[in-house]
Every structure is written in structure tokens, then in C-alpha cells.
Coordinates of C-alpha atoms in Angstrom, one line a residue:
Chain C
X1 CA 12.4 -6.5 -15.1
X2 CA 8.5 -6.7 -15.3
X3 CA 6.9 -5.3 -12.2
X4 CA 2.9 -5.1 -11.7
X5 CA 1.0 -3.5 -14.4
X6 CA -2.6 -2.1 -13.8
X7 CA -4.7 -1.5 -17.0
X8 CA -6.3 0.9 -17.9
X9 CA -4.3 3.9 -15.7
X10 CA -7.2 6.2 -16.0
X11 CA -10.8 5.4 -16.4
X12 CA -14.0 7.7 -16.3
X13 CA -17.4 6.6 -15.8
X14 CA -20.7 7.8 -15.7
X15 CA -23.0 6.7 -12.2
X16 CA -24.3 3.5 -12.5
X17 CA -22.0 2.6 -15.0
X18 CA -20.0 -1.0 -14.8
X19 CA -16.4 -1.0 -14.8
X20 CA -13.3 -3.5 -14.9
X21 CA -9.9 -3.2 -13.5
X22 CA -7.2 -5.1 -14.4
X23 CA -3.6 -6.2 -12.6
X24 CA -0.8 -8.4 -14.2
X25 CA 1.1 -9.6 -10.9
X26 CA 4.8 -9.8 -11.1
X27 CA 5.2 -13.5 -12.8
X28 CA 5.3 -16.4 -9.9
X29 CA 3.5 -14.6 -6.9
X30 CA 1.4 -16.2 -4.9
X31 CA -0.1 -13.6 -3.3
X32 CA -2.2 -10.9 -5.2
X33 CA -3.8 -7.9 -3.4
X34 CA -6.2 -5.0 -4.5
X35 CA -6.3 -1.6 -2.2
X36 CA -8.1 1.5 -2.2
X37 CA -6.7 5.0 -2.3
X38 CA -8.6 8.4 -1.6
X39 CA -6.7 11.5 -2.5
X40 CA -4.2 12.6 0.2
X41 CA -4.7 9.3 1.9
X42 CA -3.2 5.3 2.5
X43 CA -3.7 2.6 0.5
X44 CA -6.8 0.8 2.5
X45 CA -6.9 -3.0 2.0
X46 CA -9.6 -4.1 -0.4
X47 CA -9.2 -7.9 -1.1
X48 CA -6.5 -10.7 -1.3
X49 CA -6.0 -13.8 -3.3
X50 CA -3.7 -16.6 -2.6
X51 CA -3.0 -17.8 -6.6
X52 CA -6.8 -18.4 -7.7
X53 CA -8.5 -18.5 -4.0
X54 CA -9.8 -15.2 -3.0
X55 CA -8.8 -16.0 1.2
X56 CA -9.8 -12.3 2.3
X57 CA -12.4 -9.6 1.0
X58 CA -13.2 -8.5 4.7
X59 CA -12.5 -4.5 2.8
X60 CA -14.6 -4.6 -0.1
X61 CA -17.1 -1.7 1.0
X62 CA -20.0 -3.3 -0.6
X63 CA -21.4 -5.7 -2.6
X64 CA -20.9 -4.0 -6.2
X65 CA -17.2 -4.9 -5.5
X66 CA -16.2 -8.1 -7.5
X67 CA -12.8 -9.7 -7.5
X68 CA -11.4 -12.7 -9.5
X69 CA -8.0 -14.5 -10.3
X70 CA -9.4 -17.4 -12.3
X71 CA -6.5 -18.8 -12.7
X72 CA -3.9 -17.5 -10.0
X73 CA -2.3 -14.7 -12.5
X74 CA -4.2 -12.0 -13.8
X75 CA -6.8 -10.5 -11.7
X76 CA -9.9 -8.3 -11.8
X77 CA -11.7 -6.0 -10.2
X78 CA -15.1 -5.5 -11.4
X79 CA -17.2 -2.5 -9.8
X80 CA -20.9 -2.4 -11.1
X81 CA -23.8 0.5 -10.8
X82 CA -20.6 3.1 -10.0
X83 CA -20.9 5.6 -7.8
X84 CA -19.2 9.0 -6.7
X85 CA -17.8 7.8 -3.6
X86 CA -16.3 5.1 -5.6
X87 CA -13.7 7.8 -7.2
X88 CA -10.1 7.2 -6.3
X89 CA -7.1 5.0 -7.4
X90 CA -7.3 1.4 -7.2
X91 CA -3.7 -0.3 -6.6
X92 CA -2.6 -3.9 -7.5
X93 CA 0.1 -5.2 -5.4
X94 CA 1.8 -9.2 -5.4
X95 CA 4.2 -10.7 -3.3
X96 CA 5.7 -14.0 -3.6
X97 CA 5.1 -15.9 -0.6
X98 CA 1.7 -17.1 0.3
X99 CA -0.6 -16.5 3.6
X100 CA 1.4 -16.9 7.0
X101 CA 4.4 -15.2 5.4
X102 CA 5.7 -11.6 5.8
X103 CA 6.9 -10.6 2.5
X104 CA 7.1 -7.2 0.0
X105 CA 4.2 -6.1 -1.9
X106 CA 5.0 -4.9 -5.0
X107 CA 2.7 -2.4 -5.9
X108 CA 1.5 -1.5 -9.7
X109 CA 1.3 2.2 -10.8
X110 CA -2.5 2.0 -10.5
X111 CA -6.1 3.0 -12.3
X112 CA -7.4 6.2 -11.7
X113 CA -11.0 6.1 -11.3
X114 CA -13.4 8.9 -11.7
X115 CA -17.3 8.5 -11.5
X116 CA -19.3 11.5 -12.9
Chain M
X1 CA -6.6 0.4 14.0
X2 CA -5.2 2.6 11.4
X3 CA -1.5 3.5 12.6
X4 CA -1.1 7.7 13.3
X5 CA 2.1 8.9 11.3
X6 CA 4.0 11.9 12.6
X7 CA 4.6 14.8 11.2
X8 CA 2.1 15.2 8.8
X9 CA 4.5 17.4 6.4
X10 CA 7.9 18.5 6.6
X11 CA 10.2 20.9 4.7
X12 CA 13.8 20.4 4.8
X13 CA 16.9 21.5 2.6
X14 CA 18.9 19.3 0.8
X15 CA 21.2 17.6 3.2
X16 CA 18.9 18.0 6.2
X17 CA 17.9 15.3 8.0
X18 CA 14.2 14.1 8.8
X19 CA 12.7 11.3 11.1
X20 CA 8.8 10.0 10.5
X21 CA 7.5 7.7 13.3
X22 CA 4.7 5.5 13.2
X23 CA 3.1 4.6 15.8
X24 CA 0.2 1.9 16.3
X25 CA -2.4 0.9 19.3
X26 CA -2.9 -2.4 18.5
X27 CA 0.2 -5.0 18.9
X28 CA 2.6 -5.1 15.8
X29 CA 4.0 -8.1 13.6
X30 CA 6.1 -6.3 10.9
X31 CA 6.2 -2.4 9.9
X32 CA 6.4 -2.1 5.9
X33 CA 7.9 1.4 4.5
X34 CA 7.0 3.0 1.2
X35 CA 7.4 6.4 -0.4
X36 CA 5.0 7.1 -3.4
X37 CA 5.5 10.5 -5.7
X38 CA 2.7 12.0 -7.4
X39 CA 0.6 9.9 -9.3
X40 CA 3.4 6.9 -9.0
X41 CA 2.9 3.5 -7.8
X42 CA 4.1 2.9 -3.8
X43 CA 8.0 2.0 -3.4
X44 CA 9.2 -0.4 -1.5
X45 CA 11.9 0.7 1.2
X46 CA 12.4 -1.8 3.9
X47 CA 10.2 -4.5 6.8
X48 CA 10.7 -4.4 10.0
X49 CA 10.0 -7.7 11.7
X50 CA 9.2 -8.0 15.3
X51 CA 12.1 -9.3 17.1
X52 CA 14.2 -8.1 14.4
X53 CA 16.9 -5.8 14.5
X54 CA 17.1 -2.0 13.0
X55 CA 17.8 -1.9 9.0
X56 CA 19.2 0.5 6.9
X57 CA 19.6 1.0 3.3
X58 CA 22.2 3.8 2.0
X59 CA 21.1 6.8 4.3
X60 CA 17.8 5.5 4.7
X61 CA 17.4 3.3 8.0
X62 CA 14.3 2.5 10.4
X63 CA 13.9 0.7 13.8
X64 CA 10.9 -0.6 15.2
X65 CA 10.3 -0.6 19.1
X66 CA 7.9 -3.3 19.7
X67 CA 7.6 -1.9 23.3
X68 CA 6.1 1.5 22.5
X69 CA 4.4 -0.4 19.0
X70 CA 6.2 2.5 17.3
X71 CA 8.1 2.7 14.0
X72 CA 10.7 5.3 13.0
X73 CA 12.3 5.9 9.8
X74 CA 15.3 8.4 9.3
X75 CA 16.4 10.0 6.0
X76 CA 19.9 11.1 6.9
X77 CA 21.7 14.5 4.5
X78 CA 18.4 14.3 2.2
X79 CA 18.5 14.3 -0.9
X80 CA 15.8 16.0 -3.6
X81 CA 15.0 12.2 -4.8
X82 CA 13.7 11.9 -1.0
X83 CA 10.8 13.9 -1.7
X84 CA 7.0 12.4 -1.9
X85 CA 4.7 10.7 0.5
X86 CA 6.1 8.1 3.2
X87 CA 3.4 5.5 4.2
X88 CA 3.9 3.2 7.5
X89 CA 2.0 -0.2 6.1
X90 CA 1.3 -2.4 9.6
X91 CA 0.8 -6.1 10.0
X92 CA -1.2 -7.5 13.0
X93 CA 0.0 -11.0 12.2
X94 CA -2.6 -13.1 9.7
X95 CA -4.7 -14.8 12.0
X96 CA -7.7 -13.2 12.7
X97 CA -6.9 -9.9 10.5
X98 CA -7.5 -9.0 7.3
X99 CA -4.2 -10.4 5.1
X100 CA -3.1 -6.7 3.4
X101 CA -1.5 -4.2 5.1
X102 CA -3.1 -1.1 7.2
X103 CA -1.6 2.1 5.9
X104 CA -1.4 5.4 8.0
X105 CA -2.3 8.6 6.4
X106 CA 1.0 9.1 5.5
X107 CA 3.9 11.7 5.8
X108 CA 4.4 14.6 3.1
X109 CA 8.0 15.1 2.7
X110 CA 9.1 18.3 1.0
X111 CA 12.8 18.5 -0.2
X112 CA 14.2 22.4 -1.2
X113 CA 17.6 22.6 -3.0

């Protein structure tokens, strides 16, 4: 069956750059999520949307970090004027039940980013 | 808040057995499992619910002592497909928190035929 997909997987980018992640969810969940994830560390909690309403973006580490679901499926994370820091894999995850509900995430395979 | 994983690494022979806890400061709501190879997206392996009981799933099982705020998962006769990173993901419960999950640093797990 279909699970998350994350396009591109790898992406390089030159400081100061703009760049645009994307994540398919798994068809039907509510609940989309975007993490961050340094070499040899966890996943850290980036953003969440219930279908199109973006409920929590308490870990987005600064304002050049954009999210959307425009319409509750597809989602993107837009990063502008990269920088170094910003290197490291960005993973998609959806669940099926909305806020309130304990449920698996179902993480995508991820885009590796690299600022230069 | 981030929950401390123990060991950091371990190296076992096929069959061996293993045991990662997770521990946590701040009061639990569920404890979420996941091993991730290489370069691989997270896998799923099992919640643990406060108030719940232990699970299992073939020789893979956890418990979760909602006393101690800790979280253990055992890998029983080990197999090579065992190897990879084991990540505790902890849920404080929505209200108030952030909605994702709060990974620990995770557990290198090194299987040798």
C-alpha cells in the first residue's frame, strides 16, 4: 500500500537560497506532521496540521520556516534565505486520527537537505 | 524535556538479547517506539498508553512504568534485521504541549552474525 512520500529525497542549496519540501500523507489522515533531524540525533518536532489548519508550529526555529496544507493533503515546507545550520533531513509523518488522539505516525523516507 | 535513552550503543550476537529503556522527567501520556536504518524513514513498532498494559509483537515487546516515567523495550534471540537506531518518541498529553512527539537521542543497536 501507499505510505508517505517526501519529494525531493535529496536537495542542495546554496546560502540564502529558497527551498521547498514536499510530503504526500498516507490518503485519509487527519493529522500531518513535519520534524527535524540532525545527524546522529531524534526527529525534533517542527509543525503539525490538523487536515488544512496548521494547530501547532511552537518548533519551527525561525521565521524563514513556512508550512502549508492548503487543502488538508499535500503539504509544504518552504525554507527561505537557507542557511548552514539548516542542513539535515526533514521528515513527513501522518496519522489518522486528529488532535486529542494518540495514534501512529507514519513517517516518510525523508529530504536530505544540504546548504553550502 | 527530551527523554534520556539508555545505552547509547550496543553490540550483540545474533540470538542475544538486548533491553533499551527510556526514561522521561516530565509525566508521560503514551511512549511511541521506532527503529530507523541508515538513511531509511522511522518504523513503527508499538505505543504504550498510560494505564495500559505491556505489548509485544513477535520477540519484540515493551512495558511502560508510569511510576518511574520509564519505558523499556526488549528484543529477545536478536536477529541481524534488529539492527539500526531505536528512538523512544514521548507524549505529554496535547494540552498545553506541542502536538508531535519528543524523540530521545536514540539507541545504536549493532547486530554481529
Amino acid at each position: 500500500g501507499a505510505g508517505v512520500s517526501q519529494s525531493p529525497r535529496y536537495k542542495v542549496a546554496k546560502r540564502g537560497q529558497d527551498v521547498a519540501l514536499r510530503c504526500d500523507p498516507i490518503s485519509g489522515h487527519v493529522s500531518l506532521f513535519w520534524y527535524q533531524q540532525a545527524l546522529g540525533q531524534g526527529p525534533e518536532f517542527l509543525t503539525y496540521f490538523q487536515n488544512e489548519a496548521q494547530l501547532d508550529k511552537s518548533g519551527l526555529p525561525s521565521d524563514r520556516f513556512f508550512a502549508e496544507r492548503p487543502e488538508g493533503s499535500v503539504s509544504t515546507l518552504k525554507i527561505q534565505r537557507t542557511q548552514q545550520e539548516d542542513s539535515a533531513v526533514y521528515l513527513c509523518a501522518s496519522s489518522h486520527q486528529g488532535r486529542g488522539w494518540t495514534d501512529t505516525q507514519y513517517f516518510g523516507p525523508g529530504t536530505r537537505l544540504t546548504v553550502l | 524535556q527530551q527523554p534520556v535513552q539508555s545505552p547509547q550503543a550496543v553490540i550483540l550476537r545474533e540470538g542475544e538479547d538486548a533491553v533499551i529503556n527510556c526514561s522521561s522527567s516530565k509525566a508521560l501520556y503514551s511512549v511511541h517506539w521506532y527503529r530507523q536504518k541508515h538513511g531509511e524513514a522511522p518504523v513503527f513498532l508499538m505505543i504504550l498508553l498510560k494505564g495500559g498494559e505491556q505489548k509485544g509483537h513477535e520477540k519484540i515487546s515493551a512495558s511502560f512504568n508510569e511510576k518511574k516515567q520509564q519505558s523499556s523495550l526488549y528484543l529477545t534471540a536478536s536477529q541481524l534485521s534488529y539492527s539500526g537506531t531505536y528512538f523512544c518518541g514521548t507524549e505529554f498529553g496535547w494540552v498545553g504541549g506541542a502536538d508531535g512527539l519528543t524523540f530521545g537521542k536514540g539507541t545504536h543497536l549493532i547486530i554481529q552474525p
